[in-house]
PDB file of C-alpha atoms in Angstrom:
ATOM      1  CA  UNK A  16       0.000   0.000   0.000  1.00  0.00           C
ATOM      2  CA  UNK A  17       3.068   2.398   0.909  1.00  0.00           C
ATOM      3  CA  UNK A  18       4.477   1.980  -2.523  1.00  0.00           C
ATOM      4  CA  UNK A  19       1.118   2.068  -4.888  1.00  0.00           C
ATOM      5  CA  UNK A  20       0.533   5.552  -2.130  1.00  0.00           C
ATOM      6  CA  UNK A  21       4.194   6.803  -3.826  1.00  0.00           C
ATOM      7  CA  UNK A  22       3.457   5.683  -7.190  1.00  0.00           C
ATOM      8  CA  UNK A  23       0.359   7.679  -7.136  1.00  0.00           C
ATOM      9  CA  UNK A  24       1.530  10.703  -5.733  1.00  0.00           C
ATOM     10  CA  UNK A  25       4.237  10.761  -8.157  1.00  0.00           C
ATOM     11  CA  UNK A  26       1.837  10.309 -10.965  1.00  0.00           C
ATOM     12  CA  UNK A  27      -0.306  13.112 -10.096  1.00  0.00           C
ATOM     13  CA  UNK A  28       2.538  15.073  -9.567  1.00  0.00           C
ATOM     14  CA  UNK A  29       3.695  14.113 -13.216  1.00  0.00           C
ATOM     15  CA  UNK A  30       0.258  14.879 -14.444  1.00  0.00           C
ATOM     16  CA  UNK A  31       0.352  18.503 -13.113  1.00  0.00           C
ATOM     17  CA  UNK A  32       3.359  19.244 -14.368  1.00  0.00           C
ATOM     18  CA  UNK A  33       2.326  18.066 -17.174  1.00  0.00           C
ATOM     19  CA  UNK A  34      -0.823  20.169 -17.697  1.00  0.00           C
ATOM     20  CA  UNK A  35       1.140  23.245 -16.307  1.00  0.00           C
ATOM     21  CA  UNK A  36       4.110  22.879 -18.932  1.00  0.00           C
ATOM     22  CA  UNK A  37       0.923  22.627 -21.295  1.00  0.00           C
ATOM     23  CA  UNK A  38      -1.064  25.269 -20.374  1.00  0.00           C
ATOM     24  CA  UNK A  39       2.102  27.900 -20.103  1.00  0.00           C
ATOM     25  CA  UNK A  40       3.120  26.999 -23.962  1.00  0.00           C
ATOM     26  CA  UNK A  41      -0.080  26.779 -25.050  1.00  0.00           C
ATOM     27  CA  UNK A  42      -0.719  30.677 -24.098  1.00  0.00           C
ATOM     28  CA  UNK A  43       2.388  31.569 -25.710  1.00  0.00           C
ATOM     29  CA  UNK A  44       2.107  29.763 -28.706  1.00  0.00           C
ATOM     30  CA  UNK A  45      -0.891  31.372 -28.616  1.00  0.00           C
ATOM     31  CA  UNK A  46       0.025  34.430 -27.872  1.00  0.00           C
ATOM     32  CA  UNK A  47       2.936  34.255 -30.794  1.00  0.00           C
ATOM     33  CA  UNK A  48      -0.117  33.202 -33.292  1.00  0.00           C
ATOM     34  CA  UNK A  49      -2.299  36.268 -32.791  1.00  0.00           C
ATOM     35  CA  UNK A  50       0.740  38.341 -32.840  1.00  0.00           C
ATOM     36  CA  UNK A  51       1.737  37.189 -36.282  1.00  0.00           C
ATOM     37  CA  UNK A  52      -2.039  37.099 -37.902  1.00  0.00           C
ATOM     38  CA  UNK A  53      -2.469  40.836 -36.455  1.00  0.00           C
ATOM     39  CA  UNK A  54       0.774  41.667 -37.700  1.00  0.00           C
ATOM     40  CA  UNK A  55       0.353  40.608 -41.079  1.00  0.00           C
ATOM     41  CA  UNK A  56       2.824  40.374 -44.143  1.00  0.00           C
ATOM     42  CA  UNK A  57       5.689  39.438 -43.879  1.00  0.00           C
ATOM     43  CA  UNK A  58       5.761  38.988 -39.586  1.00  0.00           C
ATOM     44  CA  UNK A  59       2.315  36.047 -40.433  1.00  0.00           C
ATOM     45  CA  UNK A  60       4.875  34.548 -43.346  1.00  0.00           C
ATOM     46  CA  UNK A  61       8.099  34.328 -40.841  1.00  0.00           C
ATOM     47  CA  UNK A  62       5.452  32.553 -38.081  1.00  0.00           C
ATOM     48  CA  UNK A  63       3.708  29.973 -41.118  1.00  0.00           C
ATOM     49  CA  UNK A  64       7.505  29.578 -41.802  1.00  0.00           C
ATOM     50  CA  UNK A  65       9.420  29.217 -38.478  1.00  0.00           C
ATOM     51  CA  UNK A  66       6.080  26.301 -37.929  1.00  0.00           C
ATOM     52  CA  UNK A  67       6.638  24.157 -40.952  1.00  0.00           C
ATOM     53  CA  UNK A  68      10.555  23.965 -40.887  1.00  0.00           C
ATOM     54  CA  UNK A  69      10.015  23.045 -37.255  1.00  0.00           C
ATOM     55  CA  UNK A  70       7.341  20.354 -38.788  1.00  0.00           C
ATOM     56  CA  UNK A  71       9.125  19.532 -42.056  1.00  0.00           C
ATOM     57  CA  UNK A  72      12.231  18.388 -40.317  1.00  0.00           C
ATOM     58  CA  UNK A  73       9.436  16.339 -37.709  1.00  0.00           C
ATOM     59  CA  UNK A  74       7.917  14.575 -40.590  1.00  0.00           C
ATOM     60  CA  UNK A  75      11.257  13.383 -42.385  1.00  0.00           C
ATOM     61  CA  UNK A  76      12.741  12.427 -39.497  1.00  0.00           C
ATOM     62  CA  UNK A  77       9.874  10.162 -38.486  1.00  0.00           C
ATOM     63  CA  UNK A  78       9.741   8.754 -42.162  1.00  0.00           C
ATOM     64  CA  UNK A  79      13.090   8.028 -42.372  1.00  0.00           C
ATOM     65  CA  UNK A  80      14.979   5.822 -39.404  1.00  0.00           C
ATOM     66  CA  UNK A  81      17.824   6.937 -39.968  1.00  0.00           C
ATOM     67  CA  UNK A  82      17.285  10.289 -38.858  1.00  0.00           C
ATOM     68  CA  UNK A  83      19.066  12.309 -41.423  1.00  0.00           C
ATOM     69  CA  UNK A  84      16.791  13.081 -44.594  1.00  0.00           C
ATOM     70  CA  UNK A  85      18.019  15.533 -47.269  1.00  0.00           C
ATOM     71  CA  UNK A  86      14.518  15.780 -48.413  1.00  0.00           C
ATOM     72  CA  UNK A  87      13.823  18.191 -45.335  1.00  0.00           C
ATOM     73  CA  UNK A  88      16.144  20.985 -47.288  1.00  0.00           C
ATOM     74  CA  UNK A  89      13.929  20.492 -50.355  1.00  0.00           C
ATOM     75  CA  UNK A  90      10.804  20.395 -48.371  1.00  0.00           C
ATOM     76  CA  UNK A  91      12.367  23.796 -45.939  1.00  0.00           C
ATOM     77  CA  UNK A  92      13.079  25.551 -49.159  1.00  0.00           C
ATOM     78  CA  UNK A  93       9.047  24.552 -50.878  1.00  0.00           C
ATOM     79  CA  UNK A  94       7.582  26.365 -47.543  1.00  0.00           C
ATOM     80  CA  UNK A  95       9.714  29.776 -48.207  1.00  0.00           C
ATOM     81  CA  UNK A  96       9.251  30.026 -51.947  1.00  0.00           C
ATOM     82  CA  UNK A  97       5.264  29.419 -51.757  1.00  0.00           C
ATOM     83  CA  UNK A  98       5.083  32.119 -48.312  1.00  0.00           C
ATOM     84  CA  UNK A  99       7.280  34.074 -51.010  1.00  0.00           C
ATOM     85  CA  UNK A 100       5.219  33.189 -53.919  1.00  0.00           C
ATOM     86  CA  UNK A 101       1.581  34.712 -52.062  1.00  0.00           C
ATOM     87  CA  UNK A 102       3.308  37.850 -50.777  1.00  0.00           C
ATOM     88  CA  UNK A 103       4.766  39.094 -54.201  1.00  0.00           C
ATOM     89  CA  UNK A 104       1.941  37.818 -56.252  1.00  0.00           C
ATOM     90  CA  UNK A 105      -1.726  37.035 -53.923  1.00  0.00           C
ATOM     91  CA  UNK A 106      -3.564  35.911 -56.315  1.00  0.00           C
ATOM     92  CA  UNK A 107      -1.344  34.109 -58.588  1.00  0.00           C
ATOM     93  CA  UNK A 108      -0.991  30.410 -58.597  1.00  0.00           C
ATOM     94  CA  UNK A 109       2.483  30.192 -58.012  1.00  0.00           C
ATOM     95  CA  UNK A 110       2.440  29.085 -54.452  1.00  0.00           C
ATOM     96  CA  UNK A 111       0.311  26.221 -55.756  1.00  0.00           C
ATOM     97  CA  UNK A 112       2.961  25.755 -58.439  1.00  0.00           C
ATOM     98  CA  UNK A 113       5.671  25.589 -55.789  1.00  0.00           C
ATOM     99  CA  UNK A 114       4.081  23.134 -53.861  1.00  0.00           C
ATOM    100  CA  UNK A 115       3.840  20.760 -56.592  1.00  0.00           C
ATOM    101  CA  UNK A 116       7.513  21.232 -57.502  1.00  0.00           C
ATOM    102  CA  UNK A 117       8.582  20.811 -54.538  1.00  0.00           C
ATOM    103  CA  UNK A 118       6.975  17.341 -53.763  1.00  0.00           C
ATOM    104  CA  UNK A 119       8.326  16.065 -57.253  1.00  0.00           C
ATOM    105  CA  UNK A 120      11.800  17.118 -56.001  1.00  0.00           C
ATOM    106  CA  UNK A 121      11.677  15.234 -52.575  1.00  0.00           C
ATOM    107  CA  UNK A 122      10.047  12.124 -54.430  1.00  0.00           C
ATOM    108  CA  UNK A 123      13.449  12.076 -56.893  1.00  0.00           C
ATOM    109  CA  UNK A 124      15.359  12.816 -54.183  1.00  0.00           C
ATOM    110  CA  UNK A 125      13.738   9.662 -51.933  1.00  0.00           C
ATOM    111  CA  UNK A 126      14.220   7.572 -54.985  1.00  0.00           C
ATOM    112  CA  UNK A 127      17.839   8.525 -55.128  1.00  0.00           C
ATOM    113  CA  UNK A 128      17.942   7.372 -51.912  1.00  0.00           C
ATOM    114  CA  UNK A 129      15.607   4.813 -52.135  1.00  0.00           C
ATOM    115  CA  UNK A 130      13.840   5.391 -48.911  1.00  0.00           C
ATOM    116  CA  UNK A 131      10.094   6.259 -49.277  1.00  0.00           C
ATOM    117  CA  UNK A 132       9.588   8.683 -52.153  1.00  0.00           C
ATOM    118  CA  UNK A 133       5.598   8.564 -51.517  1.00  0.00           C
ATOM    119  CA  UNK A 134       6.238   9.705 -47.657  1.00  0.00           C
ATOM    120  CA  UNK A 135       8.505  12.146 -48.494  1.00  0.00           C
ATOM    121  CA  UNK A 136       6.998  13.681 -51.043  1.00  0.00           C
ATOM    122  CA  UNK A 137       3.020  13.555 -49.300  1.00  0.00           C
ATOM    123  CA  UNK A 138       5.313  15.534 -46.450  1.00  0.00           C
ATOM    124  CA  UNK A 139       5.730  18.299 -48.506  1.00  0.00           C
ATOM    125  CA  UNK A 140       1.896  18.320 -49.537  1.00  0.00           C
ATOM    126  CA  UNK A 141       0.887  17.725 -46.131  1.00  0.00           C
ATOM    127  CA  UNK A 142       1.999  20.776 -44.284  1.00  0.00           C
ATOM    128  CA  UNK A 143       2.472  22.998 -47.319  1.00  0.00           C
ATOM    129  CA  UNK A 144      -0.958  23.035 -48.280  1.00  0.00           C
ATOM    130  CA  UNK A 145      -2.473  24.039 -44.310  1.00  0.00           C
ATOM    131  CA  UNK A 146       0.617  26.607 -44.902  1.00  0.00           C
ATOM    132  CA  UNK A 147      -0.208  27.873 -48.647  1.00  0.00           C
ATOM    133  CA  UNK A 148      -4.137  27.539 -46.833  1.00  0.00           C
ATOM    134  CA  UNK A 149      -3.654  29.840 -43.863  1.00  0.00           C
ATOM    135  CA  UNK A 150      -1.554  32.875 -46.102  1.00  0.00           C
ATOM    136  CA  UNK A 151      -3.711  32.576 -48.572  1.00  0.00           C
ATOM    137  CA  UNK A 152      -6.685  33.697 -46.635  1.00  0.00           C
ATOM    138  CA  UNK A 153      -4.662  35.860 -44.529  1.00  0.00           C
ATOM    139  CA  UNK A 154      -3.770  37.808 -47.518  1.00  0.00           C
ATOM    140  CA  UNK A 155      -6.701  37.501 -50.053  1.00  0.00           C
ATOM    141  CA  UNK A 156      -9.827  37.509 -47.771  1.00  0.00           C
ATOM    142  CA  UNK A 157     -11.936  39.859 -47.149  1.00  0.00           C
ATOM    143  CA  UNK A 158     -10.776  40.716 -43.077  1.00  0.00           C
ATOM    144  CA  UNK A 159      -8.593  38.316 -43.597  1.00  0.00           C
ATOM    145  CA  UNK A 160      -6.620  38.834 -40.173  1.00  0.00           C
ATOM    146  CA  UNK A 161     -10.176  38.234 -38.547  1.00  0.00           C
ATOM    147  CA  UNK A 162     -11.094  34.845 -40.208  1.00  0.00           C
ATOM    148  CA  UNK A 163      -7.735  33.683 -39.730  1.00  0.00           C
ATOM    149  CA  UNK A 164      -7.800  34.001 -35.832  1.00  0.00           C
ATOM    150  CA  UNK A 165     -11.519  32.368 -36.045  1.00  0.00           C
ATOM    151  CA  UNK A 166     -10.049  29.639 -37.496  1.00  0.00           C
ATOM    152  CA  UNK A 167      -7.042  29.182 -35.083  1.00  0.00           C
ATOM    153  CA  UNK A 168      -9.883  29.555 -31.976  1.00  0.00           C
ATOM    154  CA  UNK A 169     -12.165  26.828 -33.243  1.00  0.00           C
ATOM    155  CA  UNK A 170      -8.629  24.947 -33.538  1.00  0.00           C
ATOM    156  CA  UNK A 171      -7.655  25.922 -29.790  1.00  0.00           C
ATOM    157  CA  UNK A 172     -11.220  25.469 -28.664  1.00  0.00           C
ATOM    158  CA  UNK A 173     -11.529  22.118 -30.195  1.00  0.00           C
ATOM    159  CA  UNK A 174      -8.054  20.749 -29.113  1.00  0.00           C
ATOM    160  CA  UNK A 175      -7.963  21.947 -25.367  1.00  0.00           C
ATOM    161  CA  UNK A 176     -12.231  20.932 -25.210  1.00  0.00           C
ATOM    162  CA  UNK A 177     -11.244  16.922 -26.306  1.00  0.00           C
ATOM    163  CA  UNK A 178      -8.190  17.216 -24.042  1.00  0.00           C
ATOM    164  CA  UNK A 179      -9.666  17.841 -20.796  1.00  0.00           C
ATOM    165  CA  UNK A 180     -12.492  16.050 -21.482  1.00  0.00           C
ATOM    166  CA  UNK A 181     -11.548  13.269 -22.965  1.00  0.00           C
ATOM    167  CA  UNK A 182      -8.882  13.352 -19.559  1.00  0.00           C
ATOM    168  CA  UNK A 183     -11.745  13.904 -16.969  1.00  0.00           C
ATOM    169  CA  UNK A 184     -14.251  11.569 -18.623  1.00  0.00           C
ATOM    170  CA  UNK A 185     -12.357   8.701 -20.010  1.00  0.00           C
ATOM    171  CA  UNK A 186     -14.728   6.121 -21.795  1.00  0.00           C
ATOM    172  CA  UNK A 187     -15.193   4.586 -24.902  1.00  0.00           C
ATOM    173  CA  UNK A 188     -12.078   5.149 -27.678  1.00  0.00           C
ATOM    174  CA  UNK A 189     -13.152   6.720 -30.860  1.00  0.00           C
ATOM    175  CA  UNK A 190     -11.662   4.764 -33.515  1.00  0.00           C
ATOM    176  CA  UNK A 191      -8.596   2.796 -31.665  1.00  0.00           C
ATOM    177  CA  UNK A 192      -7.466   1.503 -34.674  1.00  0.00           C
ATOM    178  CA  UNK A 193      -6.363   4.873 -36.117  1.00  0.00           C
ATOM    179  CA  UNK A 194      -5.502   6.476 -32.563  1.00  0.00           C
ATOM    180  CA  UNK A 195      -5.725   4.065 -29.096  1.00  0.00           C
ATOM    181  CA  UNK A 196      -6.134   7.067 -26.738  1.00  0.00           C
ATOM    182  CA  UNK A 197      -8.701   9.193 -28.422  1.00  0.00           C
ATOM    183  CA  UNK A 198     -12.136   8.929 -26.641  1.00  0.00           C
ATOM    184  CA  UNK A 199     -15.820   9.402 -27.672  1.00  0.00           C
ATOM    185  CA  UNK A 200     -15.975  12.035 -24.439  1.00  0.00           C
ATOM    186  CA  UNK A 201     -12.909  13.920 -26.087  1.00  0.00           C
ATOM    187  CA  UNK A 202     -14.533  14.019 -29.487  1.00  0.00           C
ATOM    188  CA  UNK A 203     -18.000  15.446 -27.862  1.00  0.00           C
ATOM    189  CA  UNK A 204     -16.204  18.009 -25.646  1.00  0.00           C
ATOM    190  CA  UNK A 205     -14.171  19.203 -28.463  1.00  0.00           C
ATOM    191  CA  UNK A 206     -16.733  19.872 -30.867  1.00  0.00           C
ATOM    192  CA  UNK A 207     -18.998  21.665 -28.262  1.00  0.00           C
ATOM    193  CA  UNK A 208     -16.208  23.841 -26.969  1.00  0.00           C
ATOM    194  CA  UNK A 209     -15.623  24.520 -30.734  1.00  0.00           C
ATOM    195  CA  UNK A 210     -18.633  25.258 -30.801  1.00  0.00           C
ATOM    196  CA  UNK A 211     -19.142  27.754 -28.361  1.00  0.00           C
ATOM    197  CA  UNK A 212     -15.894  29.612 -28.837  1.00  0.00           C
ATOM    198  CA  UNK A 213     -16.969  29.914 -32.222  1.00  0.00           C
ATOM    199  CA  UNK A 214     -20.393  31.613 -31.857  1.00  0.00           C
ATOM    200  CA  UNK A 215     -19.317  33.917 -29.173  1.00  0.00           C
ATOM    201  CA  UNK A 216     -16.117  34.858 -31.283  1.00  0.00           C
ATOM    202  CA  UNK A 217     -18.511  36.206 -34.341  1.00  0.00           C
ATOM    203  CA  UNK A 218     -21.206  37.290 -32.075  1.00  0.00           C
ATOM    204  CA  UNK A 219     -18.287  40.075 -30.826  1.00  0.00           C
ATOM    205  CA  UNK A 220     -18.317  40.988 -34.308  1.00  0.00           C
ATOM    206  CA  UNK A 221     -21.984  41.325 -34.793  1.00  0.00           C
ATOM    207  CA  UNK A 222     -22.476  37.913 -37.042  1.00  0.00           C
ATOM    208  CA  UNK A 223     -25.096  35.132 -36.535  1.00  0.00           C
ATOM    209  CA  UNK A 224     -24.750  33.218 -33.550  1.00  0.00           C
ATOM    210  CA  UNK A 225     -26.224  30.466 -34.164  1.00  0.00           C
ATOM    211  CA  UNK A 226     -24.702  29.773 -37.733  1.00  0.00           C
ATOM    212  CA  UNK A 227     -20.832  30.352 -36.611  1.00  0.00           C
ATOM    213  CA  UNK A 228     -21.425  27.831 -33.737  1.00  0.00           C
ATOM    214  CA  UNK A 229     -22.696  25.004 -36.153  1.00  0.00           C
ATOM    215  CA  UNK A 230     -19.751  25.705 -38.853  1.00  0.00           C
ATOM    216  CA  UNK A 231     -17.235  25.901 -35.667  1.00  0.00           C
ATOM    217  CA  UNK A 232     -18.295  22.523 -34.639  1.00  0.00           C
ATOM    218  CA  UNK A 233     -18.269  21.015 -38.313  1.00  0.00           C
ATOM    219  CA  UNK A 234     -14.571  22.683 -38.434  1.00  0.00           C
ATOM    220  CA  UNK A 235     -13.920  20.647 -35.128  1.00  0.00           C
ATOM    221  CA  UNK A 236     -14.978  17.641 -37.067  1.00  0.00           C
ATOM    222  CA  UNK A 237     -12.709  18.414 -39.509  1.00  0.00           C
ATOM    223  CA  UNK A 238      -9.875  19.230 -37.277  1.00  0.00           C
ATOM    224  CA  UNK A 239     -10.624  15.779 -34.967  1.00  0.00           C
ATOM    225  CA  UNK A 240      -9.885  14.025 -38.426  1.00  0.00           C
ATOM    226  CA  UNK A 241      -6.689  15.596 -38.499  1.00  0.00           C
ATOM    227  CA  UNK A 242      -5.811  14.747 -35.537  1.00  0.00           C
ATOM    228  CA  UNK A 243      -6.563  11.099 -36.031  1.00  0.00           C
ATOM    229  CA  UNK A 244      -4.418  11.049 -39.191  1.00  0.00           C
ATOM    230  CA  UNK A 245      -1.465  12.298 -37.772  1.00  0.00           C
ATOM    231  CA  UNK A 246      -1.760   9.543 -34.899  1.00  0.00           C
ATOM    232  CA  UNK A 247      -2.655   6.701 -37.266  1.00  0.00           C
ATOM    233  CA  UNK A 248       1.081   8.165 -39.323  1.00  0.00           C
ATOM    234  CA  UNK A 249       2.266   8.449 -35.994  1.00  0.00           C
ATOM    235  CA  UNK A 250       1.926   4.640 -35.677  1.00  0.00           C
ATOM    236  CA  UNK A 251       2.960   3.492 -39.029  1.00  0.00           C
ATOM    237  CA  UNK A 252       6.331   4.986 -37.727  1.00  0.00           C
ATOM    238  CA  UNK A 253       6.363   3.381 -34.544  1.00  0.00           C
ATOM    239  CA  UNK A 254       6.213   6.820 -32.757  1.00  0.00           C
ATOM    240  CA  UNK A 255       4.396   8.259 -29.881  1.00  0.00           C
ATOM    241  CA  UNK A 256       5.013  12.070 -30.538  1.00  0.00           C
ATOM    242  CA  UNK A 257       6.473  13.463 -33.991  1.00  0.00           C
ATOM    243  CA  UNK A 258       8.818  15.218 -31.446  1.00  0.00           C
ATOM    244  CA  UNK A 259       9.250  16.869 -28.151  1.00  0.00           C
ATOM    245  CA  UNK A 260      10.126  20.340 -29.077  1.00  0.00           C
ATOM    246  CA  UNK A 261       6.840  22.105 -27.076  1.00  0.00           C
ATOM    247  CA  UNK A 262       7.176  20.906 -23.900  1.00  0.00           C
ATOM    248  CA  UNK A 263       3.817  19.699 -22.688  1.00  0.00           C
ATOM    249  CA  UNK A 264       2.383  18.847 -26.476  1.00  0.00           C
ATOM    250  CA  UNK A 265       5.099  17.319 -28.024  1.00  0.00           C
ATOM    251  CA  UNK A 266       5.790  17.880 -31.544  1.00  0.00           C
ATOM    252  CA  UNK A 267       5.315  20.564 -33.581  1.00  0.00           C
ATOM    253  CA  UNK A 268       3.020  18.288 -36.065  1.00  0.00           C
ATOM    254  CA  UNK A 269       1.333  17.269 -32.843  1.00  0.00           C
ATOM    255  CA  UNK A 270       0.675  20.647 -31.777  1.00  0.00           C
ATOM    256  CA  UNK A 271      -0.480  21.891 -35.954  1.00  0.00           C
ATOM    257  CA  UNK A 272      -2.001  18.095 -37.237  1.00  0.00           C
ATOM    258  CA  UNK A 273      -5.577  19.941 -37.024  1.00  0.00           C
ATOM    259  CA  UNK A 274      -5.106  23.287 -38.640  1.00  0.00           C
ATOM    260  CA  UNK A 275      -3.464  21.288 -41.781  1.00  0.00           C
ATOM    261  CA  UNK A 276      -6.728  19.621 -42.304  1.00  0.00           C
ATOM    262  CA  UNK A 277      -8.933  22.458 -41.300  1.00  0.00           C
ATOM    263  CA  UNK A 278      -7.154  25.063 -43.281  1.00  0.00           C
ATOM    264  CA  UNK A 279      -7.248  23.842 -46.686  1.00  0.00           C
ATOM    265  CA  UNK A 280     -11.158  22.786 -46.188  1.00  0.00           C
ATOM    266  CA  UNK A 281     -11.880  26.967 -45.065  1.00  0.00           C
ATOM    267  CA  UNK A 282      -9.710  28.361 -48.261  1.00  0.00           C
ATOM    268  CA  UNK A 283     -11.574  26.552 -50.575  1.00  0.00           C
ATOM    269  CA  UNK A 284     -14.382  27.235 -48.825  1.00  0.00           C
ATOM    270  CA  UNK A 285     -13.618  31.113 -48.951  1.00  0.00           C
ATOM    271  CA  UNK A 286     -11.828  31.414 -51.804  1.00  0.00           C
ATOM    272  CA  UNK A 287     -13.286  29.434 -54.627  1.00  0.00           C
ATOM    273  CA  UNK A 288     -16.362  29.197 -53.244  1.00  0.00           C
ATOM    274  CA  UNK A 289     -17.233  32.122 -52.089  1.00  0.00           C
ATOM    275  CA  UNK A 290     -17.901  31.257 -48.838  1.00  0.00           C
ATOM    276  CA  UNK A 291     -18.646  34.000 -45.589  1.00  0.00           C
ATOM    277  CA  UNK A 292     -16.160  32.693 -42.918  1.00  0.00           C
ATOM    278  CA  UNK A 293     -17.832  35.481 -40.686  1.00  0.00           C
ATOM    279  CA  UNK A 294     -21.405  34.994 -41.186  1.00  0.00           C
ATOM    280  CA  UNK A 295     -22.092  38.118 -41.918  1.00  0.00           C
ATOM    281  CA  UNK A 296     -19.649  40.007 -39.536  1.00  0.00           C
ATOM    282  CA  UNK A 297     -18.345  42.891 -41.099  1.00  0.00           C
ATOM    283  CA  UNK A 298     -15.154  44.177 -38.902  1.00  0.00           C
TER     284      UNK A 298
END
């Protein structure tokens, strides 16, 4: 009984720290986010790009064992010429274009190497697109700064809302195949958190209620399948965390695997569809 007292005290002292180291980086992450959206330009381009080197050089490492993989140069050097590529020319399609050149170039360079040219190369897709996604509507939508922080809050919302919930609650796993720690409670909790975050963020800014909190929860849905995705990669690598640069989240990936599915799915929403991220706010 002494020991198992020790063992727990130790683990809820573990788990405190934990949620302390989490909650501290979390606000200034958070913190460095709104600072760059606000900001604008160039500053939003050095934060997108200062996030996917950190998660380029994540995702190569975890696709190839031995650690060092050339292709994170190619896939370092994609990011900065399609930021480049939307702040010279917004509505041009040469971010787009760089994208695709720049997964051809990391497939070659896999095959040269011949270590997975399909994982390589999907790396560069992966995060470039949630990159090329967020500047995009930071620089060509209409308030752009605004529906760029709306997205990151349904993000935050959705993420910290499964966490502690899915922590508190416990229950039934979601889909343990793809992720063994994901719950049904954390899914819920997410999505309603989303939710809420969401319709009090556009009823600030004098949009419908009621509309933002049901396309902040479908966004959470969105972002939840993200999140699954990077745990089921996560596992076809034999990792737990894509790294352990955030103390308290892990990786990078682990800390951006929602916004690169939720990104993509509000620019083309936006911006070839025509779509009113605000619901009618008009900041």
């Amino acid at each position: 009984p002494g020991e198992a007292a020790v063992h727990k005290s130790r683990s809820s002292f573990l788990t405190s720290q934990e949620f302390l180291a989490r909650a501290i980086f979390g606000v200034l992450l958070a913190a460095v986010a709104i600072a760059g959206t606000l900001g604008g330009g160039i500053f939003f381009a050095l934060f997108l790009g200062a996030g996917a080197l950190a998660a380029a050089r994540e995702w190569h490492r975890m696709v190839d064992a031995e650690g060092f993989a050339p292709e994170v140069f190619v896939n370092g050097l994609t990011m900065i010429v399609t930021l480049g590529a939307v702040l010279v020319a917004p509505r041009a399609w040469w971010g787009a274009t760089a994208l695709a050149v720049g997964a051809t170039l990391a497939a070659i360079v896999a095959i040269a190497r011949q270590v997975s040219p399909f994982w390589h190369s999907f790396g560069v897709v992966y995060i470039g697109l949630g990159v090329l996604s967020l500047m995009e509507l930071r620089v060509n939508a209409a308030a752009g700064q605004w529906v760029v922080l709306g997205v990151f809050l349904v993000i935050w919302a959705a993420d910290t809302g499964a966490w502690l919930s899915g922590s508190l609650i416990g229950g039934p796993k979601l889909v343990p195949a793809l992720s063994p720690n994901k719950t049904w409670a954390g899914f819920v909790g997410g999505v309603v958190l989303a939710a809420i975050c969401g319709g009090v963020f556009v009823r600030l800014l004098h949009g419908n209620v009621l509309w933002a909190a049901l396309g902040a929860g479908l966004l959470a849905i969105v972002g939840h399948c993200g999140d699954l995705f990077e745990s089921w990669t996560k596992r076809q690598f034999k990792r737990k965390n894509s790294g352990g640069l955030i103390p308290g989240h892990g990786g990078v990936l682990d800390r951006i695997d929602s916004s690169l599915f939720v990104a993509p799915v509000v620019a083309i929403l936006v911006l070839l569809a025509g779509f009113d991220p605000l619901f009618g706010a008009h900041p």
